[in-house]
Amino acid sequence: DGGITQSPKYLFRKEGQNVTLSCEQNLNHDAMYWYRQDPGQGLRLIYYSQIVNDFQKGDIAEGYSVSREKKESFPLTVTSAQKNPTAFYLCASSTASGRAFYEQYFGPGTRLTVT
Amino acid sequence: RKEVEQDPGPFNVPEGATVAFNCTYSNSASQSFFWYRQDCRKEPKLLMSVYSSGNEDGRFTAQLNRASQYISLLIRDSKLSDSATYLCVVSPYNTDKLIFGTGTRLQVFP
């Protein structure tokens, strides 16, 4: 089955620790994205990548880092510098990059709780 | 002003009813438009793209009004399973980003 997987589904960490969220896709999509969603708010873009070994900051990149060493994988690290890391993190991918239509498909998400 | 605005609802409708949601966007150069559906504590799923001429998919009809900068979603013959949050999504021209609205919550009751 083709799709996007994120692991783990739930993640608990102590404040001050870095944590890496996994995102893998086997859809052969070029573009991948990371969003966070907070209660009552829309999705906010953290980072995105249109091609391997290249990525761009989104609207709320501070306190996060990413890598794109393989087409299939786009891990997100939430660092201790992120002031409010508790959120629902969603990874998405898209067939198109640099063109008009961007139907993005989402993984099931990771709920991160930092205490 | 938010880039994409939606009435948060909730819209409470009985089964079989017709319900419509509107969404306004601020960037007149926006080029791509979508409706996503999100169930509670789940990921958003693409419901339908919105084309300039309007488009229909079963009980769902999407319309785009460029002059007034809004898109709409009409759901006919509502089912209990339609209960979800509907996200309006816009892609500004010549960007590689999607802008998500905060969603409109629909609750269909028996």
PDB file of C-alpha atoms in Angstrom, chain A residues 5-12 20-23 34 87-90 107-113, chain B residues 40-43:
ATOM      1  CA  THR A   5       3.815   6.911   7.644  1.00  0.00           C
ATOM      2  CA  GLN A   6       4.681   8.833  10.755  1.00  0.00           C
ATOM      3  CA  SER A   7       6.044   7.402  13.929  1.00  0.00           C
ATOM      4  CA  PRO A   8       5.441   7.279  16.731  1.00  0.00           C
ATOM      5  CA  LYS A   9       1.755   8.152  17.043  1.00  0.00           C
ATOM      6  CA  TYR A  10       2.250   9.537  20.564  1.00  0.00           C
ATOM      7  CA  LEU A  11       5.485  10.876  21.993  1.00  0.00           C
ATOM      8  CA  PHE A  12       6.248  12.167  25.453  1.00  0.00           C
ATOM      9  CA  THR A  20      13.022  13.567  16.215  1.00  0.00           C
ATOM     10  CA  LEU A  21       9.760  12.758  14.462  1.00  0.00           C
ATOM     11  CA  SER A  22       9.834  10.347  11.574  1.00  0.00           C
ATOM     12  CA  CYS A  23       8.069  10.764   8.232  1.00  0.00           C
ATOM     13  CA  TRP A  34       5.896  19.517   8.060  1.00  0.00           C
ATOM     14  CA  ALA A  87       1.296  19.981  19.458  1.00  0.00           C
ATOM     15  CA  PHE A  88      -0.016  17.665  16.760  1.00  0.00           C
ATOM     16  CA  TYR A  89       2.639  17.314  14.049  1.00  0.00           C
ATOM     17  CA  LEU A  90       1.605  16.427  10.523  1.00  0.00           C
ATOM     18  CA  GLY A 107       0.391  11.097   7.280  1.00  0.00           C
ATOM     19  CA  PRO A 108      -1.529  10.123  10.427  1.00  0.00           C
ATOM     20  CA  GLY A 109       0.399  12.592  12.589  1.00  0.00           C
ATOM     21  CA  THR A 110       2.408  12.469  15.802  1.00  0.00           C
ATOM     22  CA  ARG A 111       1.077  13.944  19.042  1.00  0.00           C
ATOM     23  CA  LEU A 112       4.016  15.329  20.969  1.00  0.00           C
ATOM     24  CA  THR A 113       3.654  16.209  24.625  1.00  0.00           C
TER      25      THR A 113
ATOM     26  CA  CYS B  40     -11.351  14.582  15.347  1.00  0.00           C
ATOM     27  CA  ARG B  41      -7.706  13.907  16.214  1.00  0.00           C
ATOM     28  CA  LYS B  42      -6.959  12.636  12.714  1.00  0.00           C
ATOM     29  CA  GLU B  43      -5.052  13.952   9.736  1.00  0.00           C
TER      30      GLU B  43
END
